Amino acid sequence: MSVSSLGYIGVHSTDLSRWVTFGTEVLGMEDATAHINDGSGNLYLKMDEHPYRVIVSESDADRFGFCGWECNTLEGLLESVEKLHEAGTEIEEASAEDAQLRKVSRLFRFSDPAGNRHEIYWGVISDFRRLVSPVGVSKFITGDMGFGHVVLPAPNFDDTVGFFRELLGFELSDFMQIRFTPDPNEPIKRLWFLHCNPRHHSLALFEMEHPAGCVHCMVEVENIDEVGRLEDRRIAHDVRLSATLGRHANDHMVSIYITTPSGFDVEYGAEGMRVDNWDEYSVFESTVPSFWGHVFKGPGE
């Protein structure tokens, strides 16, 4: 598999100051902007020894921007790029200057069949400066599993799932078929969870559109106490709770969901499943999202 992890995400914001507060005082990430000091005007949020894991760019709209997928070898990166080219995907290599801004050695950009934007890269440029969380978060679970996961809209579901599985090497972890109401005439929406490393899923694709360009992203912390402290900070900063505390049935994550300043949600969790040998794992269909909890709020609630 050439893609090894979700390395970073990009976010668009009409007010960077809201993301400074949300990213540091609520999520507990470190504002690394002054340390990176690249003159781009971007906000950089740090979670570990990588230079950053979240890039927030000033924009005229609040929404999700893009995923940055890391390849752990140059050969793997170039193999992925070649497959994308051969499949007719419009993909371009970023300039050396743009790669330097991302703190990587080689960088390419493309869109998937659903129009979601992606970057794929190799060779993180890092000084290995450790995370200093301003609110004392002990650590985020990253390493060989990367940032966490994202759930992206994929209304043209078959094409988008095929794109990631056939061209980028993702494999299926499990799946759901969802109706939001008891009405049997409501069309079923498929939700597939895909992996590229020991994390249960780094990417999920949902057969629906989403105005913010992302359903949610997930970051994982060291223990449930850190999730509880996040809840205290959420209340103190009057951040919207999107889903109550619960444990998911598929990846066993204990988590809550909160709404970002850019309109999509962040799942903040602990105790997520790690699968070290996928050959011994059996794919399954879930009929419930969680063992307990995770009461999701609708728009405006």
mmCIF file of N, CA, C and O in Angstrom, residues 38 53 116 131 192 258:
data_model
loop_
_atom_site.group_PDB
_atom_site.id
_atom_site.type_symbol
_atom_site.label_atom_id
_atom_site.label_comp_id
_atom_site.label_asym_id
_atom_site.label_seq_id
_atom_site.Cartn_x
_atom_site.Cartn_y
_atom_site.Cartn_z
ATOM 1 N N ASP A 38 6.250 31.220 7.934
ATOM 2 C CA ASP A 38 6.484 31.149 6.485
ATOM 3 C C ASP A 38 5.847 32.298 5.711
ATOM 4 O O ASP A 38 5.931 32.343 4.480
ATOM 5 N N ARG A 53 -0.426 19.469 11.965
ATOM 6 C CA ARG A 53 -1.374 18.468 11.456
ATOM 7 C C ARG A 53 -2.636 19.123 10.891
ATOM 8 O O ARG A 53 -3.415 18.460 10.215
ATOM 9 N N ASN A 116 -13.932 16.074 -3.808
ATOM 10 C CA ASN A 116 -13.142 16.365 -2.611
ATOM 11 C C ASN A 116 -11.689 16.576 -3.021
ATOM 12 O O ASN A 116 -11.146 15.832 -3.833
ATOM 13 N N LEU A 131 5.255 18.442 21.024
ATOM 14 C CA LEU A 131 4.020 19.163 21.298
ATOM 15 C C LEU A 131 4.063 19.774 22.691
ATOM 16 O O LEU A 131 4.437 19.115 23.662
ATOM 17 N N TRP A 192 -19.052 3.589 4.116
ATOM 18 C CA TRP A 192 -17.975 2.598 4.124
ATOM 19 C C TRP A 192 -16.762 3.175 4.846
ATOM 20 O O TRP A 192 -16.399 4.344 4.656
ATOM 21 N N ILE A 258 -18.038 17.521 18.472
ATOM 22 C CA ILE A 258 -18.300 18.945 18.627
ATOM 23 C C ILE A 258 -18.175 19.623 17.266
ATOM 24 O O ILE A 258 -17.534 19.091 16.348
#
